[in-house]
Amino acid sequence: MNYRGFTISYICHFPSLIRNNTVLWNDLYDEKFTKRLKNQVKEQKEIQEAFNNYIQSHKKKPLVKIKHGKVVVNYDTILRFPVKTFDDYFDRSKTMIVMAGSKKNKKKSSSANTYNKMLYNIPTKILSNYEINTKKAVIQLQNQARAMFKSYKGHHLYKDEKFQILFLKKITEIVNCIEQSILFLDDVSVSCIVFSNTHSYISRILALAAAEKGIPTICMQHGIIGNEFGYIPKIAAINAVYGNFEVRWYKKMGVPKNSLAIIGHPRFDQAFMSPKITRSKFYKQLGLDKSKKTVMLVVRGNRDIAKWRILIRMISKKLKINILIKDFPSKNPHALTKEFPSVHSTQSYDLYDILPNVDLVISYPSTVALEAMLLNKPLFILDKKLPSYTGYYNSLDEVVQKDPEKLGKLAVRYFNDPNWGIYVQEKKRNFLRNAYPDFSMSGKRLKRLINSLTG
């Protein structure tokens, strides 16, 4: 299924189309599932190679250096560039933000001189504000999809009504976005586009439309590569990664090394700046006992709540300590704060206000764990078995444990055994040499990369 040279299947974020299909999602974890598939993937490289061939079909001209064009930042919720990054490294007269927008944006524009709003005090275009009429094209494609569903009535995916509803809706969104992206790139002289990711259909379309015009694109790494969802396929011309781990991983996945750049991430630059809040004020506002050390637990909702409960009991029994819970992505007090008097919520505090004021961090395998290490905090990982896990934190060895009781004992030992404390800190330093080898400002490194691509 194609629209204006864009193949629908290469643009959809596939996991989001099947996530509500519990039976099929669970089947993916069964090795026998592959027997139900017509095509077999023998090597992981094959997936990226298929996309490489597809992307090549959109490269209708080589990358060009447009010195006087705008550096465009595609804004979404996972971009996470601090305001200081824009202040220090982006010339506002040469920068533009583009974002998807929604039906609520009533102001329409197809004029190059009309901006829809300002974000970070930077001129901002809303894609959905471009005038388009795609009704006829959408109906044709949706009818094509319905015919396909009928001809594959017994298919394990196409027969699912939820999938059908989602896919038909996605056709409308994709067609509209293709038209709006083409209009935007015709409207604005663009020298480079920076994305937070290219797994959403919006950023994927923009990246492919840019490739057709020879416009270089950079995809930032929005979090640790815990599994391949969100990181494969690689679509942008350059992927800006954290460190050597990602370079090796992407090469294993069939990505050429010359299309990877170790940039880190501008949000991590905050780890190397002075704290904005004093420890005494922090303790006072959260109601912590200033005579005690503080451990922060990083959890994700109620996932593995029974394990976290065991861990809290173990630590509380052995140590007189404050325990904080940072729940991602919620800022509301976690349920465990009501169960244990020694457990407190981090409330609405920003991560970089919390981390300087705690003495130890225990996390699930998250990006926050990396950030804690960048702030030189001792770290332990409560691990879990995931079929798609990349092994990102495996080199930390004993610091990573699946058993919450064992992990609790090791965390307690950190405060009581200096030699064990030295081991934990040494493991952290060795890990960072591979995971985040360059502590210079990521914003500055990104600016250098942009300049090299735009001239």
XYZ file of N, CA and C in Angstrom, residues 143-382:
720
model
N -10.345 1.542 1.518
C -11.069 0.483 0.787
C -10.117 -0.636 0.380
N -8.912 -0.254 -0.018
C -7.883 -1.241 -0.365
C -7.550 -2.115 0.858
N -7.463 -1.475 2.023
C -7.161 -2.203 3.264
C -8.304 -3.142 3.628
N -9.551 -2.665 3.485
C -10.710 -3.508 3.826
C -10.765 -4.747 2.932
N -10.421 -4.543 1.651
C -10.399 -5.680 0.712
C -9.338 -6.684 1.145
N -8.218 -6.177 1.634
C -7.141 -7.055 2.097
C -7.580 -7.846 3.333
N -8.274 -7.168 4.245
C -8.765 -7.857 5.448
C -9.696 -9.020 5.064
N -10.564 -8.783 4.050
C -11.513 -9.817 3.627
C -10.800 -11.021 3.018
N -9.741 -10.740 2.253
C -9.046 -11.843 1.575
C -8.134 -12.624 2.518
N -7.921 -12.099 3.720
C -7.099 -12.810 4.718
C -7.903 -13.018 5.998
N -9.089 -13.561 5.866
C -10.013 -13.696 7.000
C -9.443 -14.501 8.164
N -8.644 -15.520 7.853
C -8.118 -16.374 8.915
C -6.752 -15.955 9.435
N -6.248 -14.846 8.940
C -4.887 -14.414 9.319
C -4.835 -13.985 10.789
N -3.774 -14.409 11.501
C -3.708 -14.157 12.941
C -3.686 -12.666 13.301
N -3.295 -11.819 12.377
C -3.268 -10.374 12.652
C -4.444 -9.663 11.981
N -4.610 -9.864 10.670
C -5.590 -9.077 9.909
C -7.035 -9.331 10.330
N -7.293 -10.505 10.936
C -8.676 -10.808 11.345
C -9.076 -10.052 12.616
N -8.100 -9.479 13.327
C -8.372 -8.815 14.605
C -9.051 -7.463 14.382
N -10.241 -7.281 14.946
C -11.017 -6.051 14.727
C -10.309 -4.811 15.258
N -9.656 -4.946 16.419
C -8.933 -3.793 16.996
C -7.819 -3.340 16.058
N -7.099 -4.314 15.484
C -6.050 -3.980 14.518
C -6.641 -3.253 13.315
N -7.771 -3.773 12.804
C -8.399 -3.173 11.622
C -8.785 -1.719 11.883
N -9.405 -1.470 13.033
C -9.832 -0.098 13.383
C -8.618 0.833 13.481
N -7.579 0.358 14.187
C -6.368 1.166 14.360
C -5.690 1.451 13.025
N -5.611 0.410 12.169
C -4.911 0.562 10.898
C -5.638 1.537 9.973
N -6.954 1.443 9.924
C -7.734 2.368 9.084
C -7.561 3.815 9.552
N -7.528 3.991 10.872
C -7.293 5.332 11.424
C -5.879 5.812 11.091
N -4.924 4.878 11.170
C -3.519 5.223 10.907
C -3.326 5.659 9.457
N -4.095 5.069 8.533
C -4.003 5.465 7.118
C -4.302 6.952 6.971
N -5.377 7.414 7.634
C -5.742 8.839 7.583
C -4.593 9.702 8.102
N -4.056 9.325 9.254
C -2.982 10.114 9.877
C -1.734 10.149 9.001
N -1.384 9.003 8.416
C -0.169 8.917 7.600
C -0.308 9.748 6.325
N -1.431 9.612 5.632
C -1.637 10.375 4.397
C -1.595 11.877 4.681
N -2.284 12.306 5.732
C -2.266 13.730 6.097
C -0.851 14.200 6.405
N -0.104 13.385 7.148
C 1.245 13.772 7.540
C 2.188 13.850 6.340
N 2.020 12.948 5.378
C 2.852 12.996 4.157
C 2.638 14.321 3.433
N 1.366 14.696 3.234
C 1.065 15.962 2.547
C 1.611 17.163 3.326
N 1.398 17.147 4.638
C 1.827 18.280 5.470
C 3.352 18.397 5.512
N 4.052 17.264 5.546
C 5.522 17.275 5.579
C 6.083 17.814 4.277
N 5.482 17.399 3.156
C 5.935 17.899 1.850
C 5.695 19.403 1.756
N 4.514 19.857 2.197
C 4.210 21.300 2.187
C 5.189 22.080 3.067
N 5.486 21.539 4.242
C 6.414 22.205 5.160
C 7.795 22.360 4.526
N 8.301 21.288 3.892
C 9.645 21.343 3.313
C 9.691 22.177 2.032
N 8.530 22.349 1.384
C 8.454 23.293 0.252
C 8.374 24.737 0.742
N 7.791 24.896 1.919
C 7.534 26.211 2.511
C 8.797 26.816 3.143
N 9.603 25.986 3.788
C 10.742 26.458 4.583
C 12.045 25.942 3.984
N 13.036 26.803 3.896
C 14.373 26.374 3.475
C 15.055 25.735 4.678
N 15.252 24.420 4.613
C 15.750 23.656 5.766
C 17.155 23.137 5.471
N 18.074 23.342 6.420
C 19.437 22.842 6.236
C 19.666 21.515 6.941
N 18.854 21.229 7.988
C 19.041 20.017 8.773
C 17.817 19.833 9.676
N 17.460 18.591 9.950
C 16.364 18.327 10.902
C 16.883 17.420 12.012
N 16.560 17.792 13.255
C 16.942 17.002 14.432
C 15.668 16.382 15.014
N 15.691 15.055 15.214
C 14.545 14.325 15.763
C 14.893 13.743 17.136
N 13.876 13.551 17.962
C 14.085 12.823 19.223
C 14.108 11.327 18.966
N 13.415 10.886 17.913
C 13.317 9.473 17.554
C 12.768 9.397 16.140
N 12.881 8.237 15.525
C 12.205 8.062 14.225
C 11.350 6.800 14.236
N 10.763 6.490 15.407
C 9.819 5.370 15.400
C 8.369 5.828 15.310
N 8.086 7.120 15.515
C 6.727 7.606 15.285
C 6.549 7.841 13.784
N 5.321 7.679 13.298
C 5.095 7.855 11.859
C 5.388 9.291 11.420
N 5.222 10.261 12.332
C 5.437 11.671 11.981
C 6.910 11.934 11.683
N 7.785 11.556 12.638
C 9.214 11.794 12.429
C 9.747 10.931 11.286
N 9.188 9.731 11.132
C 9.641 8.842 10.057
C 9.325 9.450 8.689
N 8.116 9.994 8.538
C 7.727 10.628 7.270
C 8.583 11.860 6.999
N 8.755 12.701 8.027
C 9.581 13.904 7.854
C 10.998 13.543 7.420
N 11.564 12.496 8.025
C 12.930 12.079 7.692
C 13.014 11.591 6.245
N 12.004 10.826 5.802
C 12.006 10.316 4.429
C 11.759 11.439 3.419
N 10.856 12.364 3.758
C 10.607 13.516 2.874
C 11.858 14.385 2.770
N 12.598 14.514 3.873
C 13.860 15.281 3.865
C 14.896 14.578 2.992
N 14.957 13.245 3.076
C 15.917 12.473 2.267
C 15.692 12.718 0.780
N 14.425 12.873 0.381
C 14.109 13.121 -1.028
C 14.670 14.456 -1.507
N 14.808 15.399 -0.585
C 15.331 16.720 -0.940
C 16.828 16.849 -0.648
N 17.445 15.759 -0.162
C 18.875 15.812 0.157
C 19.170 16.551 1.448
N 18.171 16.686 2.330
C 18.356 17.398 3.605
C 18.874 16.423 4.662
N 20.025 16.695 5.280
C 20.542 15.784 6.312
C 19.659 15.760 7.552
N 19.583 14.581 8.189
C 18.752 14.426 9.382
C 19.558 13.735 10.482
N 19.256 14.125 11.728
C 19.926 13.557 12.903
C 18.852 13.029 13.849
N 18.996 11.784 14.263
C 18.082 11.217 15.258
C 18.818 11.072 16.577
N 18.324 11.743 17.621
C 18.904 11.623 18.946
C 18.515 10.268 19.555
N 19.227 9.875 20.603
C 18.875 8.661 21.347
C 18.057 9.079 22.553
N 16.760 8.706 22.591
C 15.874 9.254 23.617
C 15.938 8.505 24.945
N 16.635 7.372 24.990
C 16.777 6.619 26.231
C 17.747 5.477 26.022
N 18.102 4.757 27.084
C 19.006 3.627 26.902
C 18.353 2.601 25.980
N 19.165 1.886 25.212
C 18.615 0.843 24.356
C 18.468 -0.414 25.208
N 17.338 -0.484 25.918
C 17.039 -1.646 26.753
C 16.551 -2.807 25.903
N 15.746 -2.490 24.870
C 15.377 -3.479 23.853
C 15.239 -2.729 22.533
N 15.003 -3.469 21.437
C 15.109 -2.812 20.130
C 13.899 -1.962 19.754
N 12.748 -2.113 20.457
C 11.590 -1.273 20.138
C 11.973 0.207 20.277
N 11.734 0.979 19.228
C 12.024 2.408 19.297
C 13.394 2.780 18.776
N 14.252 1.779 18.509
C 15.623 2.085 18.062
C 15.964 1.446 16.718
N 15.265 0.393 16.384
C 15.368 -0.227 15.065
C 13.972 -0.172 14.458
N 13.821 0.255 13.215
C 14.880 0.561 12.251
C 15.471 1.953 12.421
N 16.699 2.097 11.955
C 17.335 3.416 11.882
C 16.889 4.062 10.564
N 16.371 5.288 10.649
C 15.807 5.963 9.472
C 16.604 7.211 9.088
N 17.044 7.989 10.090
C 17.738 9.261 9.820
C 19.115 9.011 9.200
N 19.673 10.063 8.594
C 21.011 9.948 7.983
C 22.054 9.610 9.047
N 21.956 10.287 10.214
C 22.888 10.061 11.323
C 22.099 9.768 12.593
N 22.496 8.746 13.326
C 21.953 8.520 14.662
C 22.981 8.999 15.689
N 22.566 9.935 16.528
C 23.433 10.465 17.588
C 23.249 9.585 18.818
N 24.287 8.867 19.221
C 24.155 7.874 20.287
C 24.954 8.284 21.532
N 24.708 7.547 22.636
C 25.357 7.866 23.914
C 26.827 7.465 23.934
N 27.125 6.244 23.462
C 28.488 5.757 23.634
C 28.822 4.560 22.773
N 29.865 3.812 23.189
C 30.373 2.685 22.395
C 29.413 1.495 22.387
N 28.646 1.328 23.457
C 27.686 0.218 23.501
C 26.752 0.301 22.301
N 26.209 1.499 22.044
C 25.234 1.680 20.953
C 25.893 1.501 19.587
N 27.131 1.974 19.450
C 27.830 1.815 18.165
C 27.955 0.333 17.828
N 28.374 -0.475 18.809
C 28.516 -1.920 18.582
C 27.153 -2.560 18.304
N 26.137 -2.148 19.071
C 24.803 -2.730 18.917
C 24.222 -2.421 17.538
N 24.328 -1.154 17.119
C 23.785 -0.782 15.807
C 24.530 -1.484 14.668
N 25.851 -1.613 14.811
C 26.626 -2.317 13.772
C 26.158 -3.769 13.662
N 25.896 -4.396 14.827
C 25.390 -5.774 14.844
C 24.030 -5.865 14.152
N 23.269 -4.768 14.215
C 21.940 -4.731 13.604
C 21.982 -4.360 12.118
N 23.183 -4.127 11.576
C 23.299 -3.839 10.152
C 23.352 -2.363 9.800
N 23.715 -1.522 10.784
C 23.825 -0.072 10.549
C 25.291 0.273 10.298
N 25.612 0.986 9.203
C 27.004 1.363 8.944
C 27.551 2.297 10.030
N 28.808 2.080 10.427
C 29.416 2.875 11.500
C 29.480 4.361 11.153
N 29.656 4.678 9.858
C 29.787 6.091 9.473
C 28.474 6.864 9.557
N 27.388 6.147 9.896
C 26.111 6.859 10.084
C 25.753 6.967 11.563
N 26.757 6.760 12.439
C 26.582 6.874 13.887
C 27.556 7.903 14.428
N 27.110 8.705 15.403
C 27.981 9.708 16.030
C 27.763 9.680 17.532
N 28.854 9.566 18.303
C 28.739 9.569 19.770
C 28.581 11.020 20.229
N 27.355 11.364 20.595
C 26.990 12.741 20.950
C 26.531 12.837 22.399
N 26.097 11.711 22.996
C 25.461 11.795 24.316
C 24.052 12.338 24.146
N 23.587 13.092 25.124
C 22.276 13.750 25.003
C 22.298 15.045 25.807
N 21.763 16.142 25.212
C 21.795 17.436 25.919
C 21.160 17.418 27.302
N 20.173 16.530 27.539
C 19.565 16.543 28.870
C 20.549 16.052 29.932
N 21.530 15.225 29.524
C 22.518 14.736 30.475
C 23.536 15.819 30.852
N 23.592 16.900 30.086
C 24.499 18.014 30.438
C 24.180 18.558 31.825
N 22.915 18.382 32.240
C 22.503 18.860 33.569
C 23.236 18.125 34.691
N 23.744 16.918 34.390
C 24.459 16.124 35.396
C 25.777 16.769 35.791
N 26.302 17.635 34.932
C 27.619 18.225 35.177
C 27.524 19.679 35.640
N 26.327 20.083 36.051
C 26.112 21.453 36.524
C 25.862 21.462 38.033
N 26.017 22.624 38.649
C 25.832 22.744 40.102
C 24.365 22.529 40.471
N 24.108 21.864 41.627
C 22.722 21.657 42.067
C 21.992 22.981 42.272
N 20.689 22.970 41.952
C 19.895 24.204 42.084
C 19.236 24.323 43.459
N 19.247 23.224 44.232
C 18.588 23.246 45.537
C 19.519 22.622 46.584
N 19.576 23.217 47.748
C 20.446 22.699 48.805
C 19.833 21.442 49.418
N 20.693 20.607 50.008
C 20.212 19.366 50.617
C 19.287 19.657 51.801
N 19.616 20.677 52.580
C 18.785 20.994 53.757
C 17.378 21.408 53.338
N 17.279 22.210 52.284
C 15.963 22.624 51.780
C 15.210 21.423 51.195
N 15.924 20.582 50.460
C 15.350 19.387 49.849
C 14.776 18.462 50.924
N 15.570 18.197 51.964
C 15.123 17.332 53.060
C 13.882 17.908 53.751
N 13.936 19.208 53.978
C 12.837 19.872 54.689
C 11.531 19.774 53.897
N 11.600 20.048 52.598
C 10.385 20.066 51.778
C 9.777 18.675 51.597
N 10.612 17.632 51.635
C 10.092 16.269 51.485
C 9.848 15.575 52.826
N 10.148 16.282 53.923
C 9.911 15.719 55.252
C 10.865 14.599 55.613
N 12.114 14.688 55.159
C 13.108 13.650 55.421
C 13.882 13.957 56.706
N 14.382 12.928 57.341
C 15.199 13.062 58.554
C 16.624 13.405 58.128
N 17.081 14.607 58.457
C 18.380 15.068 57.976
C 19.558 14.332 58.609
N 19.307 13.552 59.667
C 20.381 12.779 60.298
C 20.602 11.434 59.593
N 19.735 11.117 58.634
C 19.821 9.816 57.962
C 20.259 9.959 56.502
N 20.879 8.893 55.984
C 21.191 8.808 54.557
C 19.888 8.573 53.784
N 19.925 8.879 52.489
C 18.721 8.728 51.656
C 18.991 7.829 50.454
N 18.108 6.848 50.275
C 18.158 5.953 49.111
C 16.961 6.276 48.221
N 17.199 6.408 46.913
C 16.082 6.627 45.984
C 15.822 5.354 45.181
N 14.557 4.937 45.153
C 14.127 3.813 44.325
C 13.459 4.363 43.067
N 13.864 3.866 41.925
C 13.262 4.284 40.652
C 12.382 3.142 40.168
N 11.057 3.371 40.153
C 10.097 2.322 39.794
C 9.262 2.770 38.598
N 8.550 1.824 38.039
C 7.649 2.164 36.915
C 6.256 1.680 37.244
N 5.456 2.580 37.824
C 4.090 2.227 38.208
C 4.084 1.067 39.178
N 3.188 0.114 38.954
C 3.084 -1.047 39.838
C 3.801 -2.282 39.302
N 4.645 -2.088 38.288
C 5.426 -3.220 37.773
C 6.355 -3.738 38.866
N 6.338 -5.029 39.091
C 7.219 -5.677 40.083
C 7.050 -5.100 41.487
N 5.840 -4.647 41.816
C 5.623 -4.000 43.115
C 5.932 -4.954 44.279
N 5.676 -6.243 44.096
C 5.963 -7.214 45.166
C 7.455 -7.275 45.452
N 8.266 -7.185 44.402
C 9.726 -7.210 44.578
C 10.215 -5.944 45.286
N 9.639 -4.807 44.894
C 10.050 -3.541 45.537
C 9.659 -3.554 47.025
N 8.538 -4.182 47.311
C 8.080 -4.284 48.706
C 9.088 -5.091 49.541
N 9.558 -6.201 48.984
C 10.564 -7.038 49.665
C 11.845 -6.244 49.891
N 12.258 -5.510 48.870
C 13.483 -4.700 48.948
C 13.381 -3.642 50.052
N 12.246 -2.952 50.111
C 12.037 -1.904 51.124
C 12.101 -2.501 52.524
N 11.452 -3.649 52.705
C 11.460 -4.290 54.031
C 12.878 -4.662 54.448
N 13.640 -5.196 53.516
C 15.007 -5.603 53.797
C 15.874 -4.414 54.223
N 15.802 -3.325 53.452
C 16.634 -2.150 53.747
C 16.197 -1.489 55.050
N 14.880 -1.338 55.219
C 14.348 -0.658 56.414
C 14.702 -1.416 57.700
N 14.763 -2.752 57.600
C 15.059 -3.577 58.776
C 16.522 -3.427 59.203
N 17.407 -3.235 58.213
C 18.844 -3.225 58.493
C 19.442 -1.830 58.692
N 18.776 -0.806 58.155
C 19.340 0.553 58.189
C 18.317 1.570 58.669
N 18.796 2.576 59.378
C 17.957 3.742 59.677
C 18.187 4.720 58.527
N 17.190 4.789 57.662
C 17.421 5.461 56.382
C 16.139 6.091 55.850
N 16.284 7.159 55.048
C 15.155 7.718 54.291
C 15.077 6.977 52.960
N 13.867 6.641 52.554
C 13.690 6.025 51.234
C 12.752 6.912 50.412
N 13.212 7.260 49.219
C 12.407 8.043 48.276
C 11.983 7.147 47.123
N 10.787 7.389 46.588
C 10.360 6.662 45.388
C 10.129 7.652 44.246
N 10.878 7.433 43.169
C 10.679 8.178 41.924
C 9.930 7.255 40.969
N 8.672 7.598 40.722
C 7.825 6.774 39.866
C 7.812 7.358 38.463
N 8.208 6.547 37.473
C 8.192 7.015 36.089
C 6.987 6.407 35.373
N 6.199 7.181 34.621
C 6.349 8.613 34.378
C 5.514 9.490 35.319
N 4.829 8.886 36.274
C 3.917 9.637 37.143
C 4.671 10.513 38.143
N 4.049 11.637 38.528
C 4.607 12.479 39.595
C 3.750 12.391 40.855
N 2.735 11.545 40.818
C 1.888 11.340 41.996
C 2.580 10.403 42.984
N 2.267 10.502 44.283
C 2.871 9.602 45.272
C 2.577 8.137 44.927
N 3.602 7.310 44.959
C 3.444 5.890 44.655
C 2.712 5.181 45.796
N 2.017 4.091 45.465
C 1.243 3.340 46.462
C 2.102 2.898 47.649
N 3.374 2.595 47.413
C 4.251 2.110 48.489
C 4.574 3.196 49.520
N 4.394 4.459 49.162
C 4.644 5.541 50.136
C 3.596 5.516 51.250
N 2.439 4.896 50.957
C 1.374 4.809 51.966
C 1.537 3.569 52.845
N 2.311 2.613 52.365
C 2.509 1.363 53.112
C 3.613 1.467 54.169
N 4.642 2.257 53.875
C 5.823 2.307 54.747
C 6.069 3.735 55.235
N 6.162 3.944 56.557
C 6.383 5.298 57.081
C 7.725 5.904 56.675
N 8.716 5.047 56.372
C 10.050 5.563 56.012
C 10.170 5.885 54.524
N 9.094 5.624 53.762
C 9.135 5.828 52.309
C 8.395 7.112 51.935
N 9.064 7.961 51.152
C 8.519 9.276 50.782
C 8.454 9.413 49.263
N 7.556 10.251 48.810
C 7.450 10.569 47.384
C 8.452 11.671 47.031
N 8.954 11.634 45.801
C 9.818 12.729 45.320
C 8.980 13.933 44.890
N 7.658 13.775 44.990
C 6.696 14.830 44.637
C 6.938 15.312 43.210
N 6.900 16.609 42.990
C 7.032 17.111 41.612
C 8.458 17.543 41.291
N 9.406 17.130 42.135
C 10.796 17.525 41.902
C 11.325 16.953 40.597
N 12.114 17.759 39.905
C 12.808 17.332 38.703
C 13.938 16.371 39.091
N 14.215 15.420 38.207
C 15.231 14.410 38.489
C 16.572 15.033 38.879
N 16.948 16.109 38.189
C 18.268 16.711 38.444
C 18.284 17.594 39.688
N 17.134 17.771 40.324
C 17.091 18.367 41.666
C 17.149 17.270 42.735
N 16.707 16.066 42.367
C 16.675 14.947 43.324
C 18.050 14.288 43.448
N 18.620 13.915 42.299
C 19.831 13.086 42.307
C 20.993 13.639 43.143
N 21.301 14.957 43.075
C 22.430 15.438 43.880
C 22.201 15.276 45.384
N 20.940 15.093 45.790
C 20.595 15.083 47.218
C 20.295 13.699 47.781
N 20.644 12.652 47.046
C 20.485 11.294 47.573
C 21.852 10.617 47.647
N 21.942 9.550 48.444
C 23.227 8.885 48.682
C 23.395 7.595 47.896
N 22.282 7.025 47.424
C 22.353 5.780 46.662
C 21.072 5.640 45.850
N 21.188 5.026 44.676
C 20.028 4.843 43.791
C 19.861 3.362 43.478
N 18.624 2.876 43.579
C 18.277 1.519 43.146
C 17.176 1.658 42.093
N 17.410 1.097 40.915
C 16.492 1.338 39.797
C 16.197 0.044 39.046
N 15.059 0.020 38.350
C 14.876 -0.998 37.318
C 15.810 -0.616 36.165
N 16.013 -1.455 35.146
C 16.960 -1.099 34.074
C 16.456 0.075 33.235
N 16.668 1.283 33.739
C 16.107 2.492 33.123
C 17.203 3.476 32.737
N 16.814 4.508 32.005
C 17.750 5.580 31.649
C 18.156 6.361 32.892
N 17.271 6.444 33.880
C 17.585 7.151 35.131
C 18.808 6.536 35.807
N 18.980 5.223 35.662
C 20.141 4.551 36.255
C 21.435 5.097 35.654
N 21.439 5.310 34.346
C 22.609 5.917 33.693
C 22.823 7.338 34.207
N 21.743 8.101 34.325
C 21.845 9.483 34.789
C 22.396 9.553 36.215
N 21.999 8.605 37.063
C 22.511 8.556 38.433
C 24.023 8.359 38.430
N 24.502 7.481 37.555
C 25.947 7.238 37.471
C 26.696 8.453 36.950
N 26.082 9.183 36.010
C 26.719 10.411 35.501
C 26.879 11.443 36.608
N 25.991 11.399 37.598
C 26.093 12.286 38.756
C 26.938 11.660 39.871
N 27.648 10.590 39.525
C 28.573 9.936 40.449
C 27.878 9.301 41.654
N 26.647 8.857 41.461
C 25.911 8.196 42.543
C 26.113 6.686 42.466
N 26.347 6.027 43.620
C 26.391 4.564 43.622
C 25.027 4.014 43.204
N 25.057 2.937 42.420
C 23.825 2.456 41.804
C 23.707 0.938 41.908
N 22.469 0.469 42.144
C 22.137 -0.949 42.056
C 20.928 -1.099 41.141
N 20.879 -2.235 40.421
C 19.794 -2.479 39.469
C 18.973 -3.687 39.908
N 17.645 -3.488 40.046
C 16.720 -4.605 40.253
C 16.307 -5.094 38.866
